[in-house]
Amino acid sequence: MRSPAMKSVRFGLAVFVCCLALTACSREYTLRGSAITSPKAAPAFTLTDHNGQPFRLSAQQGRVVLVYFGFTSCPDACPTTLSNLARVRRDLGSDAARVQVVMVSLDPERDSAEVLRNYVTAFDATFLGLRGTPEELAPVLKAYGVAAIKRKLPDSALGYTIDHTIYTYVIDPAGRLRETFSPDAATADVASDVRYLIRTGDS
Amino acid sequence: MRRHLAPLILLASIVVLSACSNANAPAIQVTEAWARAPGSAQAGEPAATPTAESMAHGMARPTGAAYMRIRNTTSAPDQLLLAQSDVAQSTEIHTVEVKNGVMAMRPVDRIEIPAKGEVVLKPGGFHVMLIGLTKDLKPGDRFSLTLHFEKTGNIEIQVEVRQP
C-alpha cells in the first residue's frame, strides 16, 4: 500500500539525485596553480639539453612540459622544486611518460652540461637540464617574465649567486602556457593538474 | 658542631658542582639533522670529474645544503657562527628570502638561537651550505658536521643524507 504522498516524495528524490549527478558532470575542473585566464601558446624556444641535443619546445607537443628556471648551486628553491616534480612524476604512474620536466640553467657559466646532467638526473632520470648562451637565454627569460639577477658575494666561496624567479611553468599538450606553481605547491595539486591536462589539454 | 660543618660544606659543594656540570641538559641540542646533496655522482657512475670549463669558474664540484633543529636550553641567547665539515671545500651559513616570486640567497654572519628557544634550519630559510662537495654523498650516508657556537663552543653532529 503506497500512498500518493509517498510516491511524490520518491519522485522528488529521484529528480534531486539526477540534478546532483548532472551538476557533478558539468562542474569545470579548476586548475590548482596560478592559472592563466586566457591561455596562449607558450613562448617558443630552442636551447641545448645536457646531452648536447637541441631541445625545441615545439617538438614537445602532446606532452605536458614543466619548465623551471634555476641553477645547480642554488641551495633551496631549485632542489625543493625538482624534488617535488620528481615526486609528481612518481605519483603519475603511467601518465608520467607524457610529462617532460626541464630546468633551464640561469648560470651557464658554471653549469656545464656535465654538472647540469648530474644535478637534474639526481632527482629523476628523465629530467633535462637546458643551456643556452646569454644571448640565447635573454629572450626566453623575457618572454616568460623570469627575473635572473647576478649578485656578487665577495665574502662567499660561491663568488656570486643569482636571484631568480622560482615558479614552475606548466605547458599543456597543445603547447599553451596554462599556469604556474610556486615551489611550496602541494605535489598532489601539481599531479592532479598534470593528469587533467594530459586528458584534456590536446584540444 | 664544628666538626660536622666541614663535611657538610664539602657535600654541599659537590651537590652544587654536579648541578653545574649536569650532563642531562646540554646547552645546545641539535636534532633532525639532514642534508641534500643533489648532483653528487649517480649510482654506478664515477664522481663528476672537473672539466677545464668548470675548473675555470671554480665550481668543479656540486653544492649541498644541511638542515637541522637547534634548541637552546639555557636562559641566555647563543649564536651559531660557523659550521665545518670535511665533505665540503667550504661551508657557509645562508638564508633565503622570497620577494614577489624572486628568491635571493644571502650568506649570514650568525644565527641567533634565543634563550630557551629554537631555530629550525629548513628549506625556504636558514641552511648550512656545503660548497664544493669533496665526497660523493648518497641517500642514507652520514657525515659529521661541526657547529661552532659563540657561548657553547663546538658541537659535532651527524647529518643524514636524504634523497634530493
PDB file of C-alpha atoms in Angstrom, chain A residues 1-139:
ATOM      1  CA  MET A   1       0.000   0.000   0.000  1.00  0.00           C
ATOM      2  CA  ARG A   2       1.773   3.130  -1.137  1.00  0.00           C
ATOM      3  CA  SER A   3       0.209   6.487  -0.611  1.00  0.00           C
ATOM      4  CA  PRO A   4       0.332   9.096  -3.394  1.00  0.00           C
ATOM      5  CA  ALA A   5       2.238  11.305  -0.966  1.00  0.00           C
ATOM      6  CA  MET A   6       4.961   8.673  -0.656  1.00  0.00           C
ATOM      7  CA  LYS A   7       5.139   8.420  -4.449  1.00  0.00           C
ATOM      8  CA  SER A   8       5.655  12.109  -4.900  1.00  0.00           C
ATOM      9  CA  VAL A   9       8.398  12.102  -2.270  1.00  0.00           C
ATOM     10  CA  ARG A  10      10.112   9.328  -4.187  1.00  0.00           C
ATOM     11  CA  PHE A  11       9.775  11.196  -7.466  1.00  0.00           C
ATOM     12  CA  GLY A  12      11.141  14.323  -5.865  1.00  0.00           C
ATOM     13  CA  LEU A  13      14.115  12.415  -4.518  1.00  0.00           C
ATOM     14  CA  ALA A  14      14.839  10.899  -7.917  1.00  0.00           C
ATOM     15  CA  VAL A  15      14.784  14.320  -9.565  1.00  0.00           C
ATOM     16  CA  PHE A  16      17.088  15.662  -6.871  1.00  0.00           C
ATOM     17  CA  VAL A  17      19.593  12.860  -7.358  1.00  0.00           C
ATOM     18  CA  CYS A  18      19.583  13.396 -11.136  1.00  0.00           C
ATOM     19  CA  CYS A  19      20.207  17.106 -10.661  1.00  0.00           C
ATOM     20  CA  LEU A  20      23.120  16.335  -8.347  1.00  0.00           C
ATOM     21  CA  ALA A  21      24.612  13.946 -10.865  1.00  0.00           C
ATOM     22  CA  LEU A  22      24.271  16.491 -13.662  1.00  0.00           C
ATOM     23  CA  THR A  23      25.933  19.287 -11.702  1.00  0.00           C
ATOM     24  CA  ALA A  24      28.775  16.944 -10.822  1.00  0.00           C
ATOM     25  CA  CYS A  25      29.291  16.117 -14.503  1.00  0.00           C
ATOM     26  CA  SER A  26      29.187  19.662 -15.732  1.00  0.00           C
ATOM     27  CA  ARG A  27      31.407  21.041 -12.999  1.00  0.00           C
ATOM     28  CA  GLU A  28      34.508  22.525 -14.587  1.00  0.00           C
ATOM     29  CA  TYR A  29      37.845  21.335 -13.305  1.00  0.00           C
ATOM     30  CA  THR A  30      39.677  24.209 -11.672  1.00  0.00           C
ATOM     31  CA  LEU A  31      43.433  24.329 -12.057  1.00  0.00           C
ATOM     32  CA  ARG A  32      45.110  24.433  -8.685  1.00  0.00           C
ATOM     33  CA  GLY A  33      48.120  26.611  -9.523  1.00  0.00           C
ATOM     34  CA  SER A  34      48.061  30.260 -10.593  1.00  0.00           C
ATOM     35  CA  ALA A  35      46.004  29.722 -13.736  1.00  0.00           C
ATOM     36  CA  ILE A  36      46.383  31.916 -16.782  1.00  0.00           C
ATOM     37  CA  THR A  37      42.919  33.218 -17.650  1.00  0.00           C
ATOM     38  CA  SER A  38      43.153  33.157 -21.443  1.00  0.00           C
ATOM     39  CA  PRO A  39      45.909  30.685 -22.222  1.00  0.00           C
ATOM     40  CA  LYS A  40      48.095  31.385 -25.244  1.00  0.00           C
ATOM     41  CA  ALA A  41      50.863  29.459 -26.923  1.00  0.00           C
ATOM     42  CA  ALA A  42      53.857  29.279 -24.612  1.00  0.00           C
ATOM     43  CA  PRO A  43      56.735  31.368 -25.986  1.00  0.00           C
ATOM     44  CA  ALA A  44      58.772  29.151 -28.288  1.00  0.00           C
ATOM     45  CA  PHE A  45      62.414  28.442 -27.576  1.00  0.00           C
ATOM     46  CA  THR A  46      65.240  26.193 -28.625  1.00  0.00           C
ATOM     47  CA  LEU A  47      68.031  25.530 -26.169  1.00  0.00           C
ATOM     48  CA  THR A  48      70.614  22.760 -25.793  1.00  0.00           C
ATOM     49  CA  ASP A  49      69.930  19.872 -23.438  1.00  0.00           C
ATOM     50  CA  HIS A  50      72.522  18.384 -21.090  1.00  0.00           C
ATOM     51  CA  ASN A  51      73.314  15.701 -23.664  1.00  0.00           C
ATOM     52  CA  GLY A  52      74.196  18.319 -26.234  1.00  0.00           C
ATOM     53  CA  GLN A  53      70.986  17.799 -28.215  1.00  0.00           C
ATOM     54  CA  PRO A  54      68.776  20.685 -29.294  1.00  0.00           C
ATOM     55  CA  PHE A  55      65.615  20.985 -27.220  1.00  0.00           C
ATOM     56  CA  ARG A  56      62.751  22.588 -29.120  1.00  0.00           C
ATOM     57  CA  LEU A  57      59.696  23.355 -27.049  1.00  0.00           C
ATOM     58  CA  SER A  58      57.533  22.935 -30.181  1.00  0.00           C
ATOM     59  CA  ALA A  59      58.700  19.321 -30.524  1.00  0.00           C
ATOM     60  CA  GLN A  60      57.121  18.534 -27.131  1.00  0.00           C
ATOM     61  CA  GLN A  61      53.507  18.846 -28.293  1.00  0.00           C
ATOM     62  CA  GLY A  62      51.392  16.037 -26.950  1.00  0.00           C
ATOM     63  CA  ARG A  63      53.148  16.144 -23.609  1.00  0.00           C
ATOM     64  CA  VAL A  64      52.854  18.348 -20.575  1.00  0.00           C
ATOM     65  CA  VAL A  65      56.078  20.308 -20.155  1.00  0.00           C
ATOM     66  CA  LEU A  66      57.024  21.649 -16.731  1.00  0.00           C
ATOM     67  CA  VAL A  67      59.625  24.370 -17.111  1.00  0.00           C
ATOM     68  CA  TYR A  68      61.693  25.608 -14.209  1.00  0.00           C
ATOM     69  CA  PHE A  69      64.448  28.223 -14.347  1.00  0.00           C
ATOM     70  CA  GLY A  70      67.259  27.581 -11.870  1.00  0.00           C
ATOM     71  CA  PHE A  71      70.914  26.700 -11.414  1.00  0.00           C
ATOM     72  CA  THR A  72      72.877  23.935  -9.764  1.00  0.00           C
ATOM     73  CA  SER A  73      74.462  25.929  -6.942  1.00  0.00           C
ATOM     74  CA  CYS A  74      71.017  27.170  -5.940  1.00  0.00           C
ATOM     75  CA  PRO A  75      70.605  25.821  -2.440  1.00  0.00           C
ATOM     76  CA  ASP A  76      66.946  25.858  -1.870  1.00  0.00           C
ATOM     77  CA  ALA A  77      64.135  26.622  -4.276  1.00  0.00           C
ATOM     78  CA  CYS A  78      65.708  24.614  -7.104  1.00  0.00           C
ATOM     79  CA  PRO A  79      66.199  21.333  -5.220  1.00  0.00           C
ATOM     80  CA  THR A  80      62.829  21.756  -3.497  1.00  0.00           C
ATOM     81  CA  THR A  81      61.063  22.222  -6.810  1.00  0.00           C
ATOM     82  CA  LEU A  82      62.892  19.446  -8.649  1.00  0.00           C
ATOM     83  CA  SER A  83      62.376  17.102  -5.728  1.00  0.00           C
ATOM     84  CA  ASN A  84      58.640  17.849  -5.748  1.00  0.00           C
ATOM     85  CA  LEU A  85      58.404  17.434  -9.516  1.00  0.00           C
ATOM     86  CA  ALA A  86      60.180  14.080  -9.224  1.00  0.00           C
ATOM     87  CA  ARG A  87      57.505  13.033  -6.743  1.00  0.00           C
ATOM     88  CA  VAL A  88      54.785  14.255  -9.110  1.00  0.00           C
ATOM     89  CA  ARG A  89      56.207  12.036 -11.840  1.00  0.00           C
ATOM     90  CA  ARG A  90      56.293   9.048  -9.496  1.00  0.00           C
ATOM     91  CA  ASP A  91      52.697   9.703  -8.451  1.00  0.00           C
ATOM     92  CA  LEU A  92      51.536   9.915 -12.064  1.00  0.00           C
ATOM     93  CA  GLY A  93      52.340   6.283 -12.787  1.00  0.00           C
ATOM     94  CA  SER A  94      51.932   5.519 -16.493  1.00  0.00           C
ATOM     95  CA  ASP A  95      50.905   9.135 -17.217  1.00  0.00           C
ATOM     96  CA  ALA A  96      54.458  10.176 -16.322  1.00  0.00           C
ATOM     97  CA  ALA A  97      55.505   9.159 -19.837  1.00  0.00           C
ATOM     98  CA  ARG A  98      53.590  12.187 -21.107  1.00  0.00           C
ATOM     99  CA  VAL A  99      55.400  14.676 -18.880  1.00  0.00           C
ATOM    100  CA  GLN A 100      58.741  16.337 -19.501  1.00  0.00           C
ATOM    101  CA  VAL A 101      60.429  18.314 -16.731  1.00  0.00           C
ATOM    102  CA  VAL A 102      63.154  20.737 -17.791  1.00  0.00           C
ATOM    103  CA  MET A 103      65.345  23.080 -15.803  1.00  0.00           C
ATOM    104  CA  VAL A 104      66.704  25.987 -17.805  1.00  0.00           C
ATOM    105  CA  SER A 105      70.057  26.957 -16.284  1.00  0.00           C
ATOM    106  CA  LEU A 106      70.343  30.601 -15.328  1.00  0.00           C
ATOM    107  CA  ASP A 107      74.045  30.049 -14.723  1.00  0.00           C
ATOM    108  CA  PRO A 108      75.513  28.697 -17.984  1.00  0.00           C
ATOM    109  CA  GLU A 109      78.901  29.979 -16.827  1.00  0.00           C
ATOM    110  CA  ARG A 110      79.123  27.407 -14.021  1.00  0.00           C
ATOM    111  CA  ASP A 111      76.569  24.842 -15.119  1.00  0.00           C
ATOM    112  CA  SER A 112      78.470  22.869 -17.705  1.00  0.00           C
ATOM    113  CA  ALA A 113      76.471  20.183 -19.491  1.00  0.00           C
ATOM    114  CA  GLU A 114      78.009  17.600 -17.187  1.00  0.00           C
ATOM    115  CA  VAL A 115      77.333  19.495 -13.968  1.00  0.00           C
ATOM    116  CA  LEU A 116      73.780  20.092 -15.120  1.00  0.00           C
ATOM    117  CA  ARG A 117      73.222  16.452 -16.086  1.00  0.00           C
ATOM    118  CA  ASN A 118      74.500  15.166 -12.749  1.00  0.00           C
ATOM    119  CA  TYR A 119      72.293  17.644 -10.962  1.00  0.00           C
ATOM    120  CA  VAL A 120      68.937  17.210 -12.668  1.00  0.00           C
ATOM    121  CA  THR A 121      69.151  13.449 -13.103  1.00  0.00           C
ATOM    122  CA  ALA A 122      69.827  13.068  -9.361  1.00  0.00           C
ATOM    123  CA  PHE A 123      66.142  13.931  -8.943  1.00  0.00           C
ATOM    124  CA  ASP A 124      64.701  11.953 -11.853  1.00  0.00           C
ATOM    125  CA  ALA A 125      66.492  10.209 -14.694  1.00  0.00           C
ATOM    126  CA  THR A 126      64.141  11.770 -17.285  1.00  0.00           C
ATOM    127  CA  PHE A 127      64.685  15.387 -16.221  1.00  0.00           C
ATOM    128  CA  LEU A 128      66.540  17.527 -18.723  1.00  0.00           C
ATOM    129  CA  GLY A 129      68.833  20.427 -17.949  1.00  0.00           C
ATOM    130  CA  LEU A 130      68.843  23.076 -20.670  1.00  0.00           C
ATOM    131  CA  ARG A 131      71.588  25.519 -21.512  1.00  0.00           C
ATOM    132  CA  GLY A 132      71.991  28.455 -23.786  1.00  0.00           C
ATOM    133  CA  THR A 133      74.399  31.291 -24.354  1.00  0.00           C
ATOM    134  CA  PRO A 134      73.476  34.520 -22.555  1.00  0.00           C
ATOM    135  CA  GLU A 135      72.248  35.779 -25.949  1.00  0.00           C
ATOM    136  CA  GLU A 136      70.022  32.724 -26.392  1.00  0.00           C
ATOM    137  CA  LEU A 137      68.719  32.869 -22.840  1.00  0.00           C
ATOM    138  CA  ALA A 138      67.834  36.543 -22.624  1.00  0.00           C
ATOM    139  CA  PRO A 139      64.775  36.448 -24.949  1.00  0.00           C
TER     140      PRO A 139
END
